[in-house]
Coordinates of C-alpha atoms and ligand atoms in Angstrom, one line a residue:
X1 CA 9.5 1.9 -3.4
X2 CA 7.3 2.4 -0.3
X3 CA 6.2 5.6 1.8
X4 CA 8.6 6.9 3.8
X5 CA 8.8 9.7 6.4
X6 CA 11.4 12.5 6.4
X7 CA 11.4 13.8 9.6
X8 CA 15.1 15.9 9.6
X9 CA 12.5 19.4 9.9
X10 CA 10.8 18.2 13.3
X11 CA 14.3 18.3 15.1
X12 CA 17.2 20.8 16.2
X13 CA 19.3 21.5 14.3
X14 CA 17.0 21.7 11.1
X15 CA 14.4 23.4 12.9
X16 CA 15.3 25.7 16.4
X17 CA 11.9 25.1 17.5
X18 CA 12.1 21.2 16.9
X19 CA 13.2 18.4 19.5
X20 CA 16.6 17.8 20.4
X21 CA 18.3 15.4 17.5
X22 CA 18.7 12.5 19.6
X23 CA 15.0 12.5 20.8
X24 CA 14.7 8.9 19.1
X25 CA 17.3 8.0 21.7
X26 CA 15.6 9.4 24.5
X27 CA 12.4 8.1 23.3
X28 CA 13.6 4.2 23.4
X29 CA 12.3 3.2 26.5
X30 CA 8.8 4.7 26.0
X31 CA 8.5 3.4 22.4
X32 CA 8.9 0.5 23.9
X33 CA 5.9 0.4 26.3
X34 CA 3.8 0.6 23.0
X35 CA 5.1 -2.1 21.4
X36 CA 4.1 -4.1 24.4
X37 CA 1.3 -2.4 25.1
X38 CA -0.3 -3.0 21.2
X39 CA 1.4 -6.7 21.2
X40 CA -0.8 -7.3 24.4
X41 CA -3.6 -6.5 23.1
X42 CA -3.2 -8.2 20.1
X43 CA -2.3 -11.1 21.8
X44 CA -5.9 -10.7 23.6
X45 CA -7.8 -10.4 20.8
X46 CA -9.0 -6.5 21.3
X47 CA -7.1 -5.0 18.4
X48 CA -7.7 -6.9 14.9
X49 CA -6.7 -3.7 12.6
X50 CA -3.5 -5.2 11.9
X51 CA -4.6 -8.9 10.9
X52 CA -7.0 -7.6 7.9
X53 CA -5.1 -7.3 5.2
X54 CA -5.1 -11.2 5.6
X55 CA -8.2 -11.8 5.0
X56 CA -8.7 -12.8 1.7
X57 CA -11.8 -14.7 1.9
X58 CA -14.0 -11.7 2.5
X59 CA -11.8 -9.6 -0.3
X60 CA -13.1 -12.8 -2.7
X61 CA -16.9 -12.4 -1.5
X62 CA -17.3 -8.5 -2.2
X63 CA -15.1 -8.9 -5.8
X64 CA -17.8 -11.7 -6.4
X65 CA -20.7 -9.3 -5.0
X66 CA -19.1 -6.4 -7.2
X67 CA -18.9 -7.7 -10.8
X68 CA -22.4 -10.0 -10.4
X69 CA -24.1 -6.2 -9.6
X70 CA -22.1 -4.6 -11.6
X71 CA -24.3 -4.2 -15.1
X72 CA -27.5 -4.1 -13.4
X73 CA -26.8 -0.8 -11.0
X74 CA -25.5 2.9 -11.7
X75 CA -25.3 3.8 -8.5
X76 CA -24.3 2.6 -5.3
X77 CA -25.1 4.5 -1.9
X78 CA -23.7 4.6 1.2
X79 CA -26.2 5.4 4.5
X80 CA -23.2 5.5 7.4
X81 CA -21.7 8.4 9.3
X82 CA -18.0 8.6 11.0
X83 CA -15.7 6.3 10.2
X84 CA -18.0 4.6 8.4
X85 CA -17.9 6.9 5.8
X86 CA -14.7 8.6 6.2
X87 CA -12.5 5.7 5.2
X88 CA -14.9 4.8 1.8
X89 CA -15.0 8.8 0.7
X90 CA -11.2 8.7 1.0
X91 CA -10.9 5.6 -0.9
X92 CA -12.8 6.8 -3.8
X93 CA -11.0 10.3 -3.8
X94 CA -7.8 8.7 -3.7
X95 CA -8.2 5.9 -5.8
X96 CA -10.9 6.9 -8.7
X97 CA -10.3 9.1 -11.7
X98 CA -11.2 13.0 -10.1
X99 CA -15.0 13.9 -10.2
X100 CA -15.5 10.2 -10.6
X101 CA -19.6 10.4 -10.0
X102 CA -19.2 13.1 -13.3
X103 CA -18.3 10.8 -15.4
X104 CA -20.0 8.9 -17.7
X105 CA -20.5 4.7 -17.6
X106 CA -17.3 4.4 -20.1
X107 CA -15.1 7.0 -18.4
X108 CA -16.0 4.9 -15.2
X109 CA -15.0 1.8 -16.9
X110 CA -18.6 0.7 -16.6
X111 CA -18.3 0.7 -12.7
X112 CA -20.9 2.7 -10.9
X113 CA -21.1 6.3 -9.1
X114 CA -20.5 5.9 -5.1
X115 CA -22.6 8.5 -2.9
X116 CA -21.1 8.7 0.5
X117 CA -24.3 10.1 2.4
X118 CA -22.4 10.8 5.8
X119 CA -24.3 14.0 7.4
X120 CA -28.2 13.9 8.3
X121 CA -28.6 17.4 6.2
X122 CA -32.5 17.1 4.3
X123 CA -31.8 18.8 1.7
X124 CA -28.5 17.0 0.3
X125 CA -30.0 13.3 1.8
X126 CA -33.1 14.9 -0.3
X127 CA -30.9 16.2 -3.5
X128 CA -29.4 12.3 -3.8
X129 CA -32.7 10.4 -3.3
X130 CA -34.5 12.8 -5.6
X131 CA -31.9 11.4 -8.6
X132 CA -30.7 8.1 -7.9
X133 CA -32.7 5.1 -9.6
X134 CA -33.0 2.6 -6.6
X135 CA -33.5 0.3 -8.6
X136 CA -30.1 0.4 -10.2
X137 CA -28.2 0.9 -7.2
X138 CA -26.8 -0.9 -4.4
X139 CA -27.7 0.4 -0.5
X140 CA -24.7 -0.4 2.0
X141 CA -26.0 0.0 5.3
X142 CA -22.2 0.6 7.2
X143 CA -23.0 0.9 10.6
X144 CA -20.4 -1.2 13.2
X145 CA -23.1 -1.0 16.0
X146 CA -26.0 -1.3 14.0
X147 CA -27.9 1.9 15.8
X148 CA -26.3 4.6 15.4
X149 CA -29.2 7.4 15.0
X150 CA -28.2 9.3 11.7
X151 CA -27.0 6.0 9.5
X152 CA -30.2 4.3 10.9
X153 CA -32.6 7.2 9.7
X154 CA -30.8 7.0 6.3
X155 CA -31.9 4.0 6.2
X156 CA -35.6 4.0 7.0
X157 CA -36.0 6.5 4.5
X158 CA -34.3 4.5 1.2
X159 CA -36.1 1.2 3.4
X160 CA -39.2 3.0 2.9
X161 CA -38.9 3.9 -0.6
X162 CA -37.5 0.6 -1.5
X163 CA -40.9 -0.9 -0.3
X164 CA -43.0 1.7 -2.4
X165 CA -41.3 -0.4 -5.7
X166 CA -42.0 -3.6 -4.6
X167 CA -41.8 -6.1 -1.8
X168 CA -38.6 -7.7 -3.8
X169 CA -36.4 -4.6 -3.7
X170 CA -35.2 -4.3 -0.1
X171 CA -33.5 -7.6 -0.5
X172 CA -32.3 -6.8 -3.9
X173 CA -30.5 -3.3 -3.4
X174 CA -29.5 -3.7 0.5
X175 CA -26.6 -4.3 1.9
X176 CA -25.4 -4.1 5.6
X177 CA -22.2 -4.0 7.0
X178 CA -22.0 -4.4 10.6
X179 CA -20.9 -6.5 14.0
X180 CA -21.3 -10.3 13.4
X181 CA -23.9 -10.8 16.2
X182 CA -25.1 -7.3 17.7
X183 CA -27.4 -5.3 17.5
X184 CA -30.6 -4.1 15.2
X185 CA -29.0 -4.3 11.8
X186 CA -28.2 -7.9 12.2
X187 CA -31.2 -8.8 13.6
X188 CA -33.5 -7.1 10.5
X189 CA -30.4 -8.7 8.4
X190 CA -31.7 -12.0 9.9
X191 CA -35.4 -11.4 9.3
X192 CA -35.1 -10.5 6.3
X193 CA -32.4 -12.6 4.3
X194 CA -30.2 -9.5 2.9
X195 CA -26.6 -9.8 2.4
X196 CA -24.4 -8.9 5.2
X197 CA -21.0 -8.6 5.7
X198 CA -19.0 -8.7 9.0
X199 CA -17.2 -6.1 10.7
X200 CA -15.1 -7.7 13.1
X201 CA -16.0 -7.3 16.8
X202 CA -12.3 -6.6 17.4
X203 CA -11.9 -3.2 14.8
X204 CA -13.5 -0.1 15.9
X205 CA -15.2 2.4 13.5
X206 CA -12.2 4.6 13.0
X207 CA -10.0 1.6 12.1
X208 CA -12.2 -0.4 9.7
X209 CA -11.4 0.8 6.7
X210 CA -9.7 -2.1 5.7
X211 CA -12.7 -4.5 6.3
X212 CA -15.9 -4.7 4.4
X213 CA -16.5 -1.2 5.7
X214 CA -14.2 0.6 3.0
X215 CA -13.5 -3.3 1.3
X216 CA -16.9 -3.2 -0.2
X217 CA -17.8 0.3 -1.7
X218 CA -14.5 0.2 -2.7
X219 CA -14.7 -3.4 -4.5
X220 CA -18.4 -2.1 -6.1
X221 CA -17.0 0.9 -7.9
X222 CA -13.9 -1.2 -9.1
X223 CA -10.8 -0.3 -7.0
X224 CA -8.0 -3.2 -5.9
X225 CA -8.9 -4.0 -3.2
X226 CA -6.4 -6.8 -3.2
X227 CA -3.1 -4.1 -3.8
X228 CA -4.8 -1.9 -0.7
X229 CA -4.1 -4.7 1.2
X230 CA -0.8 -5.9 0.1
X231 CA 0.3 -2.5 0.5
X232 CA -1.0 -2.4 4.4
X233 CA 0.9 -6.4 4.7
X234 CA 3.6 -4.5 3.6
X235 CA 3.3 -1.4 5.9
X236 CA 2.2 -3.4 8.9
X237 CA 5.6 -5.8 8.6
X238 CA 7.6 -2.2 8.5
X239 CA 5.4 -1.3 12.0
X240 CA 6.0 -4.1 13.6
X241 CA 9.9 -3.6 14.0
X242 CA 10.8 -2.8 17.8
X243 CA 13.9 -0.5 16.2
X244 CA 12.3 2.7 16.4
X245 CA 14.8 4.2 14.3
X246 CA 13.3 1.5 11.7
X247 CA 9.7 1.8 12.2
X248 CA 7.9 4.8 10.3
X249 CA 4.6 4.6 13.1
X250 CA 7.0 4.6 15.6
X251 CA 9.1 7.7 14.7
X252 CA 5.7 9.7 13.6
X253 CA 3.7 8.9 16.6
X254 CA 7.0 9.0 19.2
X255 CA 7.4 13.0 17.5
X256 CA 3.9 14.2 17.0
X257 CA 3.6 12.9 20.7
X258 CA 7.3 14.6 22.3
X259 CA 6.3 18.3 20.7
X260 CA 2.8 17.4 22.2
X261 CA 4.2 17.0 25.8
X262 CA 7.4 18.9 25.4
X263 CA 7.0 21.6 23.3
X264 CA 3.1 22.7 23.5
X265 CA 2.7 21.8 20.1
X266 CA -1.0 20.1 20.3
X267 CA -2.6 20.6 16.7
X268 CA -1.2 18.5 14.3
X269 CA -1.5 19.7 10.7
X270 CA -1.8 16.8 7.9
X271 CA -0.9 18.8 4.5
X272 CA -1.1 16.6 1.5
X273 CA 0.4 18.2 -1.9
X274 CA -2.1 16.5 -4.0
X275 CA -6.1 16.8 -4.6
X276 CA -7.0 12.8 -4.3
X277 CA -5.0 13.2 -1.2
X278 CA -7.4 15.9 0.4
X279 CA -9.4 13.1 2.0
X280 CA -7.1 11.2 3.7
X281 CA -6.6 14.5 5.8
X282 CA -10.4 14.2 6.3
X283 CA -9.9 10.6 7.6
X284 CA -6.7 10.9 9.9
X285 CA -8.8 13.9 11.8
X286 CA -10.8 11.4 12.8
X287 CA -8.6 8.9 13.9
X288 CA -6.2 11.0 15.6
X289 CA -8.7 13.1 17.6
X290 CA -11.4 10.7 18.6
X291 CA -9.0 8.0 19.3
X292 CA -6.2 10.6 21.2
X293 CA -8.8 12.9 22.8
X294 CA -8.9 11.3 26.0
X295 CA -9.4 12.1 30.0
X296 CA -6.0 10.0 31.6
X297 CA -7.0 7.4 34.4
X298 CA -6.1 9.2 37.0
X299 CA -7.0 12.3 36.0
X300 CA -6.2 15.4 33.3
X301 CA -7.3 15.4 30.1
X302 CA -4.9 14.8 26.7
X303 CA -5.0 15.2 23.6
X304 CA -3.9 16.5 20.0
X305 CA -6.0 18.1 17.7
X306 CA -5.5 17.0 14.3
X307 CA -5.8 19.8 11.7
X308 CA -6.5 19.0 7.5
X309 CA -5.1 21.3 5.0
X310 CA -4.2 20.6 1.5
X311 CA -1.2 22.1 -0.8
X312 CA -1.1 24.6 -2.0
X313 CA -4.5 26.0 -1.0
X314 CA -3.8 26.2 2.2
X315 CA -1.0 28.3 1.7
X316 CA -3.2 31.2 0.8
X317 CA -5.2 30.2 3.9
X318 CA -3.6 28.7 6.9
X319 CA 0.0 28.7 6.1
X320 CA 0.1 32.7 7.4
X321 CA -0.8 31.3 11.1
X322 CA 1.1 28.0 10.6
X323 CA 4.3 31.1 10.3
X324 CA 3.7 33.2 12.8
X325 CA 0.7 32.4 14.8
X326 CA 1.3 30.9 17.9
X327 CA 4.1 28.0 18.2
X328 CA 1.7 25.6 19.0
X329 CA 1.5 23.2 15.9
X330 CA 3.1 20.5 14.2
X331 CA 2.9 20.3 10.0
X332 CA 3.0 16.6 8.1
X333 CA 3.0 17.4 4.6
X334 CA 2.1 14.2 2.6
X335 CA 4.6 14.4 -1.3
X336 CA 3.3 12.8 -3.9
X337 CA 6.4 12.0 -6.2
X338 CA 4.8 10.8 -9.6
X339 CA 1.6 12.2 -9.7
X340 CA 0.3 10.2 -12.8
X341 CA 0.1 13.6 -14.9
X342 CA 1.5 16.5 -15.6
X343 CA 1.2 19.3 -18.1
X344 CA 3.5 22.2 -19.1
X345 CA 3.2 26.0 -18.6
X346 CA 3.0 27.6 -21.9
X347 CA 5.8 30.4 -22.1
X348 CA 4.3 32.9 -22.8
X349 CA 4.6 37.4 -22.2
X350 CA 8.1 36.6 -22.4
X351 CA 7.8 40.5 -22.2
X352 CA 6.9 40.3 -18.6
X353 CA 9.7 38.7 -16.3
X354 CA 7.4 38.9 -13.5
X355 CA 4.9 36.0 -15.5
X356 CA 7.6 34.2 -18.1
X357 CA 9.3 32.6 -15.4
X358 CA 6.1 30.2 -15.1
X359 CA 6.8 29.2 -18.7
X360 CA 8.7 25.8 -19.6
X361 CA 7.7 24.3 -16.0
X362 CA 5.1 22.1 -15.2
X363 CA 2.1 22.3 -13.1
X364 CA 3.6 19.3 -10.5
X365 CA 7.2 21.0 -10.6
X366 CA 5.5 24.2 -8.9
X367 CA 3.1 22.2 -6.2
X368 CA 6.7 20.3 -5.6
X369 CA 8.2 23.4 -5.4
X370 CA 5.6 25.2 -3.8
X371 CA 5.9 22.4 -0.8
X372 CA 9.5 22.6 -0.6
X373 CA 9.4 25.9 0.0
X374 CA 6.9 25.7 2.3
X375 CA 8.9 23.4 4.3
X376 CA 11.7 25.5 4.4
X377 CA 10.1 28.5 5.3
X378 CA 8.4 26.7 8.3
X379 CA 12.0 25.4 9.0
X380 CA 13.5 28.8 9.4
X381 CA 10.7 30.3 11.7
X382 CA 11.4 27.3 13.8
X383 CA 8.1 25.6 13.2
X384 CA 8.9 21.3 13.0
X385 CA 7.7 19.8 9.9
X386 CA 7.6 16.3 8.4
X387 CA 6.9 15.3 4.8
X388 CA 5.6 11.7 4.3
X389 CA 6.9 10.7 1.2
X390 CA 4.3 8.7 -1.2
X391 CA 5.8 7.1 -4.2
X392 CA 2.8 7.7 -6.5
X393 CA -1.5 7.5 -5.3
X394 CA -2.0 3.6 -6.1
X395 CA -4.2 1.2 -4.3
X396 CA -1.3 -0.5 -2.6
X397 CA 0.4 2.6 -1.4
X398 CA -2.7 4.1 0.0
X399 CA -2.5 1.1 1.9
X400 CA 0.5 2.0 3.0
X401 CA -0.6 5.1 4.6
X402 CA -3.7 3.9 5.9
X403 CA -1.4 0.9 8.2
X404 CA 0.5 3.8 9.1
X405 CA -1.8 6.2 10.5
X406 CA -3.2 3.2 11.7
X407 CA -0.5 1.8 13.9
X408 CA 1.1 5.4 14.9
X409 CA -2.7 6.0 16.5
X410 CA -2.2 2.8 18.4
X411 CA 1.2 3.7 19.4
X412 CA 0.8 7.2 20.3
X413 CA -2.4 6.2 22.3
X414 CA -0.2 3.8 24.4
X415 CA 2.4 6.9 24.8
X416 CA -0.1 9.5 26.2
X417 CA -1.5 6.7 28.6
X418 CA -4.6 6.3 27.2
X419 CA -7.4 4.1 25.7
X420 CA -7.4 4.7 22.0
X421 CA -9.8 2.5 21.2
X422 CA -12.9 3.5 22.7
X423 CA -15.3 7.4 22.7
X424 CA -17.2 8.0 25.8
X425 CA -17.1 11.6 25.3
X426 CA -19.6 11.0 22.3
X427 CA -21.9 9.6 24.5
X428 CA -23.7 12.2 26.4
X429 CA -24.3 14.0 23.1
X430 CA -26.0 10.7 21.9
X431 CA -27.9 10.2 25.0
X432 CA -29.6 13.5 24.9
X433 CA -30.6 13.1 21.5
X434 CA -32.4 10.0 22.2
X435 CA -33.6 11.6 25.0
X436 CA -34.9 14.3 22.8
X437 CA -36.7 12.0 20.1
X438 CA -38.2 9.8 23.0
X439 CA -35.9 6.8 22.8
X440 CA -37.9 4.1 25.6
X441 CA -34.7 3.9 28.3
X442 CA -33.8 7.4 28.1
X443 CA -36.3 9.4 29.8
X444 CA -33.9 10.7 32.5
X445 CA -31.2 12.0 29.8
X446 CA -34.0 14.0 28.6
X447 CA -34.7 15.2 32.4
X448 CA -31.4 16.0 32.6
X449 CA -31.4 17.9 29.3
X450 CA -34.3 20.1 30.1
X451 CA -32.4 20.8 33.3
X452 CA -30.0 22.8 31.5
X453 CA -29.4 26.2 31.1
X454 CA -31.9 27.5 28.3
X455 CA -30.8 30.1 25.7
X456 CA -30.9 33.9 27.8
X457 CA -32.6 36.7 25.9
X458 CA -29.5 38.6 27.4
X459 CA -26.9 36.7 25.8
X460 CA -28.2 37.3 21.9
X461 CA -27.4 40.0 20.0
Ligands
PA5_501 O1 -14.7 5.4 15.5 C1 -15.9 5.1 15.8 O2 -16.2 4.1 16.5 C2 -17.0 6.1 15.5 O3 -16.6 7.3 15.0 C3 -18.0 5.4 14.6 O4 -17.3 5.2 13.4 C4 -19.2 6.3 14.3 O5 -19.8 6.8 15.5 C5 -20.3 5.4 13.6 O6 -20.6 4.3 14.3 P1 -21.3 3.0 13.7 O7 -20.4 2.4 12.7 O8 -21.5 2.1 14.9 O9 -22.6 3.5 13.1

């Protein structure tokens, strides 16, 4: 059983507000300008997201790398921001037992805690460091350029404190994970002898999951790594079919894309019905916006943005505007059907009709439930909806998902005309920050910054 996508609610006559039934039809032609368009540049060597599940080698390296630390650290950490540490926090949420870094060594199955430091905020950075023995941990330094300004000050400050314990440790506890030949990382990596591990030049941030990026935190706190990756092989053959009518990527992006362009519907909810889900919502944002958000060649900007929710939270949050705020949204629940667990509500007050019809059901019949009826209701009001179909949260079907996230970004990039694969509008932000901090080379970005307008007295209240 693999993931599949049920699409019947993003379409007339299902939903009033959806696209006309045949738009698959319709959509032929322009489906098939991203095949090409993604063959191309695999062909030139510019998109490698598709060819890692196939690497085995560096799969066998980070297992090896895993069990030898494996008794001698409680902790690993992660200094990386964006999607290098998107793709590992999903991973653990998905694919470790809940509140994994509560539990204890045996509950863990002697694998150690994973701390995904992400944001540059002093007081949790501070809060971690303050409790985690370096000297039973592992480092991994994720960064695919190998300067990006928050993963780089993680990592002076554990470098610094790895020094106070001894001239030994750096090279003990570090790990980096970056681009083969650029950039500072790889030279200190040089320098100093520590393990390294390749990101290849060919896989940008947001689609490196699959490579030593999410491959090794994943391997060091025990997860499959080898079934995630059988379960992408397996997704990615599915992707690569030119019937669009066959190809799950293909439908999802060639929809999400039409009620973009056709129907004004530019935010595009991701709803999973299951906590360990909740962080692949996290990671898709990513992914979708950075790589969708784009100005066209010629002019005109495009883009969705991607919105996370999780079932059946949301529905006492979000769901109300998702009904009758403005018709401007897509929804993609993600259905988990065997959860792994389930437990039965007690009848009980079978004196009170209005709580005993709770009793005899389980917990995972009413999310089910709960996200049918969601569905349904969204249906009626004409709002399109779509429920990607998960068989059960394993390593290999994860895998599935992430291939096919993966390849409906590269698809629905071709279809909006745009270059998915790159982010210049991070760029000025960066450069101004250097420009702040006194990076040499950047002296006229801070010109320019001080140029700006400066906060006016009159405009705070
Ligand atoms: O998708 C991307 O390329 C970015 O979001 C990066 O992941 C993020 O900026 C971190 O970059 P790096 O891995 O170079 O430190």
């Amino acid at each position: 059983m693999s993931v599949r996508f049920d699409f019947t609610n993003m379409l007339r006559p299902a939903c009033h507000g959806g696209l006309p039934a045949d738009s698959l039809v319709t959509a032929a032609a322009a489906f098939a300008g991203a095949v090409a368009d993604v063959k191309a540049r695999r062909a030139a060597g510019t998109l490698g997201f598709p060819l890692l599940p196939d690497d085995a080698a560096v799969r066998a390296a980070l297992k090896v790398d895993a069990l030898a630390s494996r008794d001698e650290i409680d902790d690993v950490v992660l200094c990386g921001i964006g999607g290098s540490a998107l793709g590992p926090n999903m991973l653990r949420s998905a694919l470790c037992p809940p509140r994994w870094n509560e539990l204890d060594r045996k509950a863990r199955g002697g694998w150690p805690r994973l701390h995904v430091m992400d944001n540059v905020d002093p007081v949790s950075m501070g809060a971690l460091l303050d409790r985690v023995n370096l000297k039973r941990a592992r480092v991994l330094v994720i960064s695919k350029s190998g300067g990006t300004a928050e993963t780089m000050s993680q990592y002076l400050v554990v470098r610094a404190m790895l020094e106070q314990l001894g001239a030994e440790w750096p090279k003990t506890v570090l790990r980096f994970i970056t681009d083969p030949e650029k950039g500072v990382l790889r030279a200190i990596a040089r320098t100093d002898g520590i393990v390294t591990y390749d990101i290849p030049p060919s896989v940008g941030g947001r689609f490196s999951v699959l490579t030593p990026v999410g491959l090794a935190p994943a391997a060091f706190i025990g997860i499959d790594i080898d079934a995630l990756c059988a379960g992408a092989a397996a997704m990615r053959t599915r992707c690569e079919n030119e019937s669009l009518a066959k190809n799950p990527a293909g439908v999802f992006a060639v929809l999400q894309h039409g009620h973009d362009q056709v129907n004004g519907r530019s935010i595009h909810v991701l709803m999973p019905y299951a906590d360990a889900l909740r962080d692949v919502a996290n990671w898709f944002v990513q992914l979708w916006a950075e790589s969708l958000g784009k100005v066209l060649p010629g002019g005109g900007n495009v883009g969705p943005t991607p919105l996370p929710a999780l079932g059946t939270t949301d529905q006492h949050a979000q769901v109300q505007n998702f009904m009758e705020g403005p018709h401007d949204k897509t929804v993609t629940f993600i259905a988990v059907e065997q959860l792994g667990r389930d437990i039965t509500i007690p009848s009980l007050h079978a004196n009170y009709p209005d709580l005993a019809y709770l009793g005899g059901n389980t917990i995972g019949d009413l999310l089910d439930a709960e996200r049918r009826a969601t569905a349904g209701a969204l249906a009626s009001s004409g709002r399109p909806n779509g429920v990607l179909q998960i068989p059960c949260v394993d390593a290999a079907h994860v895998g599935e998902l992430i291939m096919l996230f993966e390849f409906a970004t590269a698809f629905a990039g071709a279809l909006y005309g745009i270059n998915a694969y790159d982010q210049p509008g991070v760029e000025l932000g960066k450069q101004f920050t250097y420009g702040i901090f006194g990076r040499p080379g950047f002296e006229a970005d801070r010109a320019r910054f001080d140029q700006l307008a400066q906060p006016d007295p009159a405009c705070n209240v």
